[in-house]
Amino acid sequence: MTEKPMNAVSNEAVDSCGCGCGREDLPWSGRGTDLPITGCRFSLYPMTDDFVSIILGALDKTDTSHVWCQSDALSTVYRGKREYVVDAVAALFANAWREGVHMALEGQISRGCPGDVSGDSVLSCEGEAPNASIVAAATQPALAKLSLYPLGVENYIDDIAKVWYRAEELGLNPTSIHYATRVEGSIRDIFAYFNDVCALMERTVSHYVLHFTINVNSPTDEEE
Amino acid sequence: MTEKPMNAVSNEAVDSCGCGCGREDLPWSGRGTDLPITGCRFSLYPMTDDFVSIILGALDKTDTSHVWCQSDALSTVYRGKREYVVDAVAALFANAWREGVHMALEGQISRGCPGDVSGDSVLSCEGEAPNASIVAAATQPALAKLSLYPLGVENYIDDIAKVWYRAEELGLNPTSIHYATRVEGSIRDIFAYFNDVCALMERTVSHYVLHFTINVNSPTDEEE
């Protein structure tokens, strides 16, 4: 197959420490930058023979005017203001959804990486998120897990507690599993929760990464 | 669909801090435990209508006698000695591989989480990894990205440099992308590299998490 479902990545070096990996010239200290850029690197996995058309269709339908985008054969990255980045990723997943089709999206939302650069972002937009109505309509049930890494701080237990309580407040039924926390709810509510967690982290630490996976239409029948 | 491609997870509470999320009663300090348990939580995404049979077949073919296993609708976790955990995950991906079928595996390898428990693991096994011959034969080309989080330390730049150089030594052509490092090589060589990175982290920090994604048979044609 030689389709090209996403934009090709350039081979230019990117000044990113890979959140701890890949920069041998950077005095990585655990202290984040104060760049107001949130990024989300994500991959969409529709488990169907039609995966290319679903991915292409979702990318096409999603309004990315408020974020910077780059894709390669592994993933896509959106960078800009946090609310617009989360809006675009949530809308992409909502746009990809098809009745009965099992699909997953894995992503990492990050801000404050000491190796980050001021470029490759869109920060000039204002106003309502461009995909707000699509996200608001995304009430399909989903499962998700998240692992949160507030970096460069030693004790942030109060904030972790807030993250857990926030999931409970939103009715997302959080449960602890090895290495992650599981939540369940609509696509809309889960991404709203991720946005809340990121907003909390912004106020708390200079550098954080939130890894998440969200899936829909899972054929797995979990015993209660 | 009501197939049950993986074992159902129990609803028992798991004593895990989710690497920073989900435990409101734990004085998370960034200091890891000294439990000799490495875990890998992973999800396999075959992008084909046959995804259930591929997942089931891969799980069935993989010798998991040397690790503790648990699956739910989002992911599977293997826990035990690091070399056996990596062996099992690598073999599962190799066993899933099919000619021309695009598939991805995302995972997080972790050790030393302060909220970890001494149970849910297999630590008594010795000798050669049970899937060693399968992994050794997995020379199919793959792409991968990784993000490494050494936790509870402020300055580990020398070790990060070693991780990067190790990828170069292995001929994996590391490149920096936003929030991650990309490598390319065979399934076998990429997992051998992940094992090396984890071994290095064990000697360096008390708590680390390595998030990775590996895919094969991507239809994306990247421009050079």
Short mmCIF file of C-alpha atoms in Angstrom, two decimals:
data_model
loop_
_atom_site.label_atom_id
_atom_site.label_comp_id
_atom_site.label_asym_id
_atom_site.label_seq_id
_atom_site.Cartn_x
_atom_site.Cartn_y
_atom_site.Cartn_z
CA MET A 1 0.00 0.00 0.00
CA THR A 2 1.28 3.42 -0.82
CA GLU A 3 -1.52 5.63 0.37
CA LYS A 4 -0.48 8.67 2.28
CA PRO A 5 -3.07 9.12 4.98
CA MET A 6 -1.28 11.89 6.76
CA ASN A 7 1.06 14.70 5.91
CA ALA A 8 4.63 13.68 5.55
CA VAL A 9 6.98 14.74 8.28
CA SER A 10 10.00 16.78 7.40
CA ASN A 11 13.37 15.48 8.38
CA GLU A 12 14.42 18.70 10.02
CA ALA A 13 15.75 18.29 13.50
CA VAL A 14 13.19 19.27 16.09
CA ASP A 15 14.46 20.95 19.20
CA SER A 16 12.63 18.73 21.64
CA CYS A 17 14.09 16.73 24.45
CA GLY A 18 11.48 14.03 23.90
CA CYS A 19 10.45 14.66 27.47
CA GLY A 20 13.58 13.09 28.75
CA CYS A 21 15.04 11.39 25.74
CA GLY A 22 16.98 12.36 22.70
CA ARG A 23 18.88 15.51 23.53
CA GLU A 24 22.46 15.02 24.53
CA ASP A 25 23.22 18.74 24.59
CA LEU A 26 20.51 19.92 26.93
CA PRO A 27 21.00 20.40 30.67
CA TRP A 28 17.69 18.81 31.50
CA SER A 29 16.91 19.76 35.05
CA GLY A 30 13.30 18.82 35.54
CA ARG A 31 12.38 22.50 35.39
CA GLY A 32 9.96 23.32 32.62
CA THR A 33 9.85 26.24 30.28
CA ASP A 34 7.33 29.04 30.56
CA LEU A 35 6.31 28.76 26.91
CA PRO A 36 2.52 28.89 26.71
CA ILE A 37 2.47 25.97 24.26
CA THR A 38 0.55 22.81 24.94
CA GLY A 39 1.05 19.93 22.56
CA CYS A 40 -0.66 16.64 21.97
CA ARG A 41 0.97 13.84 20.03
CA PHE A 42 -1.60 11.19 19.20
CA SER A 43 -2.32 8.16 17.05
CA LEU A 44 -5.73 6.95 15.91
CA TYR A 45 -6.29 3.23 15.46
CA PRO A 46 -9.55 2.21 13.75
CA MET A 47 -9.59 -1.59 13.88
CA THR A 48 -11.14 -2.12 10.48
CA ASP A 49 -10.02 -2.62 6.90
CA ASP A 50 -11.31 0.91 6.26
CA PHE A 51 -8.81 2.49 8.62
CA VAL A 52 -7.23 4.73 6.00
CA SER A 53 -10.52 6.34 4.98
CA ILE A 54 -11.55 6.78 8.61
CA ILE A 55 -8.27 8.46 9.51
CA LEU A 56 -8.28 10.63 6.40
CA GLY A 57 -11.92 11.54 6.90
CA ALA A 58 -11.42 12.47 10.54
CA LEU A 59 -8.38 14.61 9.74
CA ASP A 60 -10.29 16.31 6.96
CA LYS A 61 -13.41 17.02 9.01
CA THR A 62 -11.53 18.45 11.98
CA ASP A 63 -10.99 22.21 12.02
CA THR A 64 -7.30 22.63 12.80
CA SER A 65 -7.17 26.36 12.08
CA HIS A 66 -6.33 27.06 15.73
CA VAL A 67 -3.41 24.63 16.10
CA TRP A 68 -0.13 23.78 14.43
CA CYS A 69 -0.13 20.28 12.93
CA GLN A 70 2.43 17.76 11.82
CA SER A 71 1.98 14.08 11.01
CA ASP A 72 4.25 11.17 10.24
CA ALA A 73 3.83 7.41 9.91
CA LEU A 74 3.53 6.96 13.66
CA SER A 75 1.48 9.85 14.96
CA THR A 76 0.24 13.40 14.57
CA VAL A 77 1.05 16.36 16.78
CA TYR A 78 -1.10 19.44 17.43
CA ARG A 79 0.46 22.41 19.23
CA GLY A 80 -1.02 25.67 20.45
CA LYS A 81 -3.22 26.87 23.27
CA ARG A 82 -4.35 24.06 25.51
CA GLU A 83 -8.09 24.44 24.98
CA TYR A 84 -7.75 24.46 21.21
CA VAL A 85 -5.41 21.48 21.20
CA VAL A 86 -7.79 19.41 23.31
CA ASP A 87 -10.72 20.62 21.18
CA ALA A 88 -9.02 19.44 17.99
CA VAL A 89 -8.02 16.03 19.32
CA ALA A 90 -11.47 15.41 20.83
CA ALA A 91 -13.13 16.44 17.57
CA LEU A 92 -10.84 14.23 15.55
CA PHE A 93 -11.87 11.24 17.64
CA ALA A 94 -15.54 12.22 17.46
CA ASN A 95 -15.25 12.65 13.69
CA ALA A 96 -13.62 9.23 13.38
CA TRP A 97 -16.36 7.42 15.34
CA ARG A 98 -18.45 4.95 13.38
CA GLU A 99 -21.27 2.76 14.61
CA GLY A 100 -19.91 -0.58 15.77
CA VAL A 101 -16.32 0.11 14.74
CA HIS A 102 -13.79 -0.52 17.49
CA MET A 103 -11.18 2.19 17.54
CA ALA A 104 -8.70 3.69 19.97
CA LEU A 105 -6.74 6.89 20.22
CA GLU A 106 -3.55 7.12 22.26
CA GLY A 107 -2.06 10.48 23.08
CA GLN A 108 0.32 12.43 25.23
CA ILE A 109 -0.52 15.99 26.22
CA SER A 110 2.49 17.95 27.35
CA ARG A 111 3.49 21.42 28.41
CA GLY A 112 6.67 22.92 29.74
CA CYS A 113 9.25 20.49 28.39
CA PRO A 114 12.63 22.13 29.03
CA GLY A 115 13.70 21.23 25.50
CA ASP A 116 10.65 22.77 23.86
CA VAL A 117 10.89 25.50 21.25
CA SER A 118 8.84 28.63 20.75
CA GLY A 119 8.02 27.76 17.16
CA ASP A 120 5.79 25.12 15.61
CA SER A 121 2.69 26.49 17.28
CA VAL A 122 -0.37 28.70 16.83
CA LEU A 123 -0.96 31.06 19.73
CA SER A 124 -2.77 34.01 18.17
CA CYS A 125 -6.32 32.62 18.11
CA GLU A 126 -9.07 33.71 20.47
CA GLY A 127 -12.70 32.86 21.05
CA GLU A 128 -14.72 29.69 21.05
CA ALA A 129 -12.95 26.52 20.05
CA PRO A 130 -13.69 25.85 16.38
CA ASN A 131 -14.87 22.27 16.96
CA ALA A 132 -16.90 23.02 20.08
CA SER A 133 -20.23 21.92 18.62
CA ILE A 134 -18.82 18.64 17.33
CA VAL A 135 -17.27 17.85 20.70
CA ALA A 136 -20.44 18.83 22.56
CA ALA A 137 -22.39 16.33 20.49
CA ALA A 138 -19.93 13.48 21.13
CA THR A 139 -21.96 11.63 23.75
CA GLN A 140 -20.96 8.14 22.62
CA PRO A 141 -19.73 5.94 25.51
CA ALA A 142 -16.01 5.39 25.82
CA LEU A 143 -13.38 3.89 28.10
CA ALA A 144 -10.11 5.61 28.89
CA LYS A 145 -6.98 5.30 30.95
CA LEU A 146 -4.52 7.99 31.91
CA SER A 147 -1.11 8.23 33.49
CA LEU A 148 -0.06 11.63 34.71
CA TYR A 149 3.52 12.76 35.21
CA PRO A 150 4.00 16.10 36.97
CA LEU A 151 7.74 16.60 36.53
CA GLY A 152 10.28 18.54 38.50
CA VAL A 153 8.38 18.48 41.78
CA GLU A 154 8.75 16.10 44.67
CA ASN A 155 5.42 16.21 46.40
CA TYR A 156 2.20 17.02 44.68
CA ILE A 157 -0.15 14.68 46.45
CA ASP A 158 -2.81 17.33 47.00
CA ASP A 159 -2.98 17.95 43.29
CA ILE A 160 -3.15 14.27 42.49
CA ALA A 161 -6.03 14.03 44.89
CA LYS A 162 -7.76 16.86 43.06
CA VAL A 163 -7.34 15.01 39.77
CA TRP A 164 -8.96 11.90 41.22
CA TYR A 165 -11.79 13.84 42.84
CA ARG A 166 -12.43 15.73 39.62
CA ALA A 167 -13.03 12.41 37.83
CA GLU A 168 -15.47 11.44 40.55
CA GLU A 169 -17.24 14.80 40.35
CA LEU A 170 -17.71 14.32 36.64
CA GLY A 171 -19.17 10.84 37.19
CA LEU A 172 -16.33 9.12 35.35
CA ASN A 173 -16.01 6.29 37.90
CA PRO A 174 -12.21 6.37 38.32
CA THR A 175 -10.47 3.11 39.25
CA SER A 176 -6.80 2.40 39.83
CA ILE A 177 -5.07 -0.16 37.66
CA HIS A 178 -1.36 -0.90 37.50
CA TYR A 179 0.44 2.17 36.11
CA ALA A 180 -2.73 4.07 35.22
CA THR A 181 -6.17 5.26 36.25
CA ARG A 182 -9.22 4.12 34.34
CA VAL A 183 -12.26 6.27 33.69
CA GLU A 184 -15.45 5.76 31.73
CA GLY A 185 -17.93 8.21 30.23
CA SER A 186 -18.79 9.89 26.97
CA ILE A 187 -16.13 11.02 24.53
CA ARG A 188 -17.16 14.59 25.37
CA ASP A 189 -16.90 14.17 29.11
CA ILE A 190 -13.62 12.28 29.03
CA PHE A 191 -11.91 14.97 26.94
CA ALA A 192 -13.43 17.67 29.17
CA TYR A 193 -11.84 15.84 32.07
CA PHE A 194 -8.46 15.69 30.31
CA ASN A 195 -8.73 19.43 29.72
CA ASP A 196 -9.48 19.99 33.41
CA VAL A 197 -6.49 17.87 34.44
CA CYS A 198 -4.21 19.82 32.13
CA ALA A 199 -5.55 23.14 33.42
CA LEU A 200 -4.84 21.98 36.96
CA MET A 201 -1.32 20.91 36.05
CA GLU A 202 -0.65 24.28 34.41
CA ARG A 203 -1.39 25.95 37.71
CA THR A 204 0.71 23.48 39.66
CA VAL A 205 3.87 22.41 37.87
CA SER A 206 6.07 23.87 35.20
CA HIS A 207 6.28 20.62 33.22
CA TYR A 208 3.77 17.81 32.98
CA VAL A 209 2.86 15.02 30.61
CA LEU A 210 -0.50 13.27 30.52
CA HIS A 211 -0.54 9.98 28.61
CA PHE A 212 -3.97 8.66 27.74
CA THR A 213 -5.78 6.04 25.74
CA ILE A 214 -9.46 6.24 24.86
CA ASN A 215 -11.44 3.60 23.01
CA VAL A 216 -14.99 3.03 21.77
CA ASN A 217 -17.04 0.06 20.66
CA SER A 218 -14.81 -2.43 22.42
CA PRO A 219 -15.89 -6.03 21.80
CA THR A 220 -14.43 -7.08 25.14
CA ASP A 221 -17.10 -8.25 27.54
CA GLU A 222 -15.73 -7.47 30.99
CA GLU A 223 -17.08 -9.54 33.83
CA GLU A 224 -18.43 -7.53 36.70
CA MET B 1 -20.09 -7.79 19.17
CA THR B 2 -19.74 -9.80 22.31
CA GLU B 3 -16.48 -11.60 21.76
CA LYS B 4 -14.14 -11.57 24.67
CA PRO B 5 -10.67 -11.27 23.21
CA MET B 6 -8.92 -10.87 26.49
CA ASN B 7 -9.34 -11.97 30.04
CA ALA B 8 -11.78 -9.92 32.02
CA VAL B 9 -10.29 -7.69 34.64
CA SER B 10 -11.44 -8.03 38.18
CA ASN B 11 -12.93 -5.02 39.85
CA GLU B 12 -10.69 -5.32 42.88
CA ALA B 13 -8.89 -2.16 43.78
CA VAL B 14 -5.29 -2.25 42.65
CA ASP B 15 -2.75 -0.60 44.88
CA SER B 16 -1.12 1.48 42.22
CA CYS B 17 -0.65 5.20 42.12
CA GLY B 18 -1.07 5.18 38.37
CA CYS B 19 2.40 6.69 38.23
CA GLY B 20 1.15 9.91 39.63
CA CYS B 21 -2.59 9.63 39.39
CA GLY B 22 -5.34 7.99 41.29
CA ARG B 23 -4.15 7.56 44.83
CA GLU B 24 -5.30 10.20 47.25
CA ASP B 25 -3.86 8.46 50.29
CA LEU B 26 -0.30 8.05 49.18
CA PRO B 27 2.50 10.47 50.05
CA TRP B 28 3.94 10.37 46.57
CA SER B 29 7.41 11.78 46.78
CA GLY B 30 9.05 10.93 43.50
CA ARG B 31 11.07 8.25 45.25
CA GLY B 32 10.52 4.80 43.84
CA THR B 33 10.21 1.48 45.58
CA ASP B 34 12.92 -1.16 45.55
CA LEU B 35 10.53 -3.86 44.40
CA PRO B 36 12.21 -5.87 41.63
CA ILE B 37 9.04 -5.81 39.54
CA THR B 38 8.95 -4.40 36.04
CA GLY B 39 5.58 -4.05 34.39
CA CYS B 40 4.40 -3.33 30.91
CA ARG B 41 0.86 -2.20 30.18
CA PHE B 42 0.21 -2.42 26.45
CA SER B 43 -2.49 -2.41 23.79
CA LEU B 44 -2.32 -4.05 20.39
CA TYR B 45 -4.13 -2.42 17.47
CA PRO B 46 -4.37 -4.48 14.28
CA MET B 47 -6.03 -2.21 11.74
CA THR B 48 -8.08 -4.88 10.04
CA ASP B 49 -11.52 -6.43 10.34
CA ASP B 50 -9.73 -9.53 11.68
CA PHE B 51 -8.41 -7.71 14.73
CA VAL B 52 -10.05 -10.04 17.25
CA SER B 53 -8.52 -13.18 15.80
CA ILE B 54 -5.11 -11.53 15.51
CA ILE B 55 -5.19 -10.37 19.14
CA LEU B 56 -6.47 -13.71 20.39
CA GLY B 57 -3.98 -15.61 18.28
CA ALA B 58 -1.06 -13.50 19.48
CA LEU B 59 -2.06 -13.86 23.12
CA ASP B 60 -2.45 -17.61 22.67
CA LYS B 61 0.88 -18.12 20.91
CA THR B 62 2.88 -16.11 23.43
CA ASP B 63 4.42 -18.01 26.32
CA THR B 64 3.46 -16.02 29.41
CA SER B 65 4.62 -18.60 31.94
CA HIS B 66 7.29 -16.21 33.23
CA VAL B 67 5.05 -13.18 33.81
CA TRP B 68 1.86 -12.24 35.63
CA CYS B 69 -0.91 -11.19 33.22
CA GLN B 70 -4.12 -9.24 33.41
CA SER B 71 -6.26 -7.82 30.60
CA ASP B 72 -9.25 -5.56 30.33
CA ALA B 73 -11.07 -3.79 27.51
CA LEU B 74 -8.33 -1.18 27.19
CA SER B 75 -5.05 -2.98 27.65
CA THR B 76 -3.07 -5.90 29.05
CA VAL B 77 -0.41 -5.79 31.72
CA TYR B 78 2.53 -8.17 32.19
CA ARG B 79 4.53 -7.99 35.41
CA GLY B 80 7.67 -9.78 36.53
CA LYS B 81 11.37 -9.65 35.83
CA ARG B 82 12.24 -7.05 33.24
CA GLU B 83 13.80 -9.38 30.67
CA TYR B 84 10.81 -11.73 30.74
CA VAL B 85 8.31 -8.88 30.52
CA VAL B 86 10.04 -7.41 27.47
CA ASP B 87 10.38 -10.91 25.97
CA ALA B 88 6.64 -11.52 26.30
CA VAL B 89 5.59 -8.17 24.86
CA ALA B 90 8.03 -8.43 21.95
CA ALA B 91 6.86 -11.98 21.22
CA LEU B 92 3.23 -10.94 21.37
CA PHE B 93 3.87 -8.29 18.73
CA ALA B 94 5.91 -10.71 16.61
CA ASN B 95 3.16 -13.31 16.90
CA ALA B 96 0.57 -10.75 15.85
CA TRP B 97 2.48 -9.69 12.73
CA ARG B 98 0.82 -10.52 9.42
CA GLU B 99 2.04 -9.77 5.91
CA GLY B 100 0.70 -6.40 4.79
CA VAL B 101 -1.43 -5.78 7.87
CA HIS B 102 -0.85 -2.41 9.50
CA MET B 103 -0.78 -2.73 13.26
CA ALA B 104 0.58 -0.85 16.23
CA LEU B 105 1.36 -1.62 19.82
CA GLU B 106 1.49 1.09 22.47
CA GLY B 107 2.98 0.35 25.84
CA GLN B 108 4.40 1.76 29.02
CA ILE B 109 7.21 -0.06 30.81
CA SER B 110 7.55 0.96 34.42
CA ARG B 111 9.52 0.08 37.52
CA GLY B 112 9.72 1.57 40.97
CA CYS B 113 6.36 3.32 41.21
CA PRO B 114 6.02 4.36 44.87
CA GLY B 115 2.47 3.06 44.89
CA ASP B 116 3.40 -0.35 43.53
CA VAL B 117 2.62 -3.58 45.38
CA SER B 118 4.68 -6.70 45.88
CA GLY B 119 1.95 -8.94 44.49
CA ASP B 120 0.61 -9.47 41.00
CA SER B 121 3.95 -10.61 39.68
CA VAL B 122 6.08 -13.64 38.84
CA LEU B 123 9.64 -13.38 40.10
CA SER B 124 10.70 -16.99 40.60
CA CYS B 125 11.68 -17.88 37.04
CA GLU B 126 15.24 -18.24 35.84
CA GLY B 127 17.00 -19.07 32.60
CA GLU B 128 16.45 -18.17 28.98
CA ALA B 129 13.36 -16.14 28.14
CA PRO B 130 10.65 -18.54 26.95
CA ASN B 131 9.97 -16.60 23.74
CA ALA B 132 13.61 -15.93 22.88
CA SER B 133 13.56 -17.83 19.59
CA ILE B 134 10.39 -16.08 18.40
CA VAL B 135 11.81 -12.66 19.22
CA ALA B 136 15.15 -13.50 17.61
CA ALA B 137 13.34 -14.32 14.37
CA ALA B 138 11.33 -11.07 14.37
CA THR B 139 13.37 -9.22 11.77
CA GLN B 140 10.42 -7.46 10.14
CA PRO B 141 10.97 -3.69 9.76
CA ALA B 142 9.18 -1.41 12.20
CA LEU B 143 8.95 2.21 13.29
CA ALA B 144 8.81 3.27 16.93
CA LYS B 145 8.76 6.29 19.16
CA LEU B 146 9.57 6.50 22.83
CA SER B 147 9.26 9.00 25.63
CA LEU B 148 11.28 8.32 28.74
CA TYR B 149 10.49 9.66 32.19
CA PRO B 150 13.16 9.09 34.84
CA LEU B 151 11.32 10.27 37.95
CA GLY B 152 12.52 11.66 41.23
CA VAL B 153 15.82 12.96 39.94
CA GLU B 154 16.71 16.44 38.82
CA ASN B 155 19.62 15.96 36.50
CA TYR B 156 20.21 12.81 34.54
CA ILE B 157 21.58 14.25 31.34
CA ASP B 158 24.47 11.81 31.13
CA ASP B 159 22.06 8.92 31.19
CA ILE B 160 19.82 10.47 28.58
CA ALA B 161 22.86 10.83 26.39
CA LYS B 162 23.60 7.14 26.88
CA VAL B 163 20.07 6.25 25.80
CA TRP B 164 20.46 8.26 22.62
CA TYR B 165 23.93 6.88 21.86
CA ARG B 166 22.67 3.35 22.44
CA ALA B 167 20.07 3.83 19.73
CA GLU B 168 22.79 5.05 17.39
CA GLU B 169 25.06 2.12 18.28
CA LEU B 170 22.26 -0.28 17.41
CA GLY B 171 21.73 1.42 14.06
CA LEU B 172 18.21 2.56 14.95
CA ASN B 173 18.65 6.05 13.44
CA PRO B 174 17.22 8.07 16.36
CA THR B 175 15.58 11.39 15.56
CA SER B 176 13.95 13.93 17.86
CA ILE B 177 10.31 14.79 17.35
CA HIS B 178 8.11 16.86 19.63
CA TYR B 179 7.66 15.02 22.92
CA ALA B 180 9.37 11.82 21.78
CA THR B 181 12.30 10.19 20.04
CA ARG B 182 11.78 8.15 16.90
CA VAL B 183 13.73 5.04 16.01
CA GLU B 184 13.53 2.54 13.18
CA GLY B 185 14.72 -1.04 12.87
CA SER B 186 13.48 -4.59 13.15
CA ILE B 187 10.92 -5.61 15.76
CA ARG B 188 13.70 -7.63 17.40
CA ASP B 189 16.20 -4.78 17.51
CA ILE B 190 13.71 -2.19 18.72
CA PHE B 191 12.61 -4.33 21.65
CA ALA B 192 16.24 -5.17 22.43
CA TYR B 193 16.81 -1.43 22.57
CA PHE B 194 13.84 -0.91 24.90
CA ASN B 195 15.29 -3.62 27.13
CA ASP B 196 18.66 -1.86 27.15
CA VAL B 197 17.03 1.47 28.04
CA CYS B 198 15.15 -0.13 30.92
CA ALA B 199 18.30 -1.85 32.17
CA LEU B 200 20.07 1.50 32.12
CA MET B 201 17.22 3.18 34.00
CA GLU B 202 17.28 0.44 36.65
CA ARG B 203 20.90 1.30 37.37
CA THR B 204 20.20 5.01 37.41
CA VAL B 205 16.87 5.94 38.97
CA SER B 206 14.51 4.34 41.45
CA HIS B 207 11.43 5.05 39.34
CA TYR B 208 11.10 5.36 35.59
CA VAL B 209 8.43 4.99 32.94
CA LEU B 210 9.12 4.39 29.27
CA HIS B 211 6.17 5.02 26.96
CA PHE B 212 6.52 3.61 23.47
CA THR B 213 4.63 2.96 20.27
CA ILE B 214 5.80 0.53 17.59
CA ASN B 215 4.11 -0.06 14.28
CA VAL B 216 4.57 -2.22 11.19
CA ASN B 217 3.32 -2.19 7.61
CA SER B 218 2.40 1.49 7.74
CA PRO B 219 0.75 2.68 4.52
CA THR B 220 2.06 6.19 5.10
CA ASP B 221 4.57 7.20 2.47
CA GLU B 222 6.90 9.65 4.17
CA GLU B 223 8.71 12.07 1.93
CA GLU B 224 12.42 12.17 2.41
#
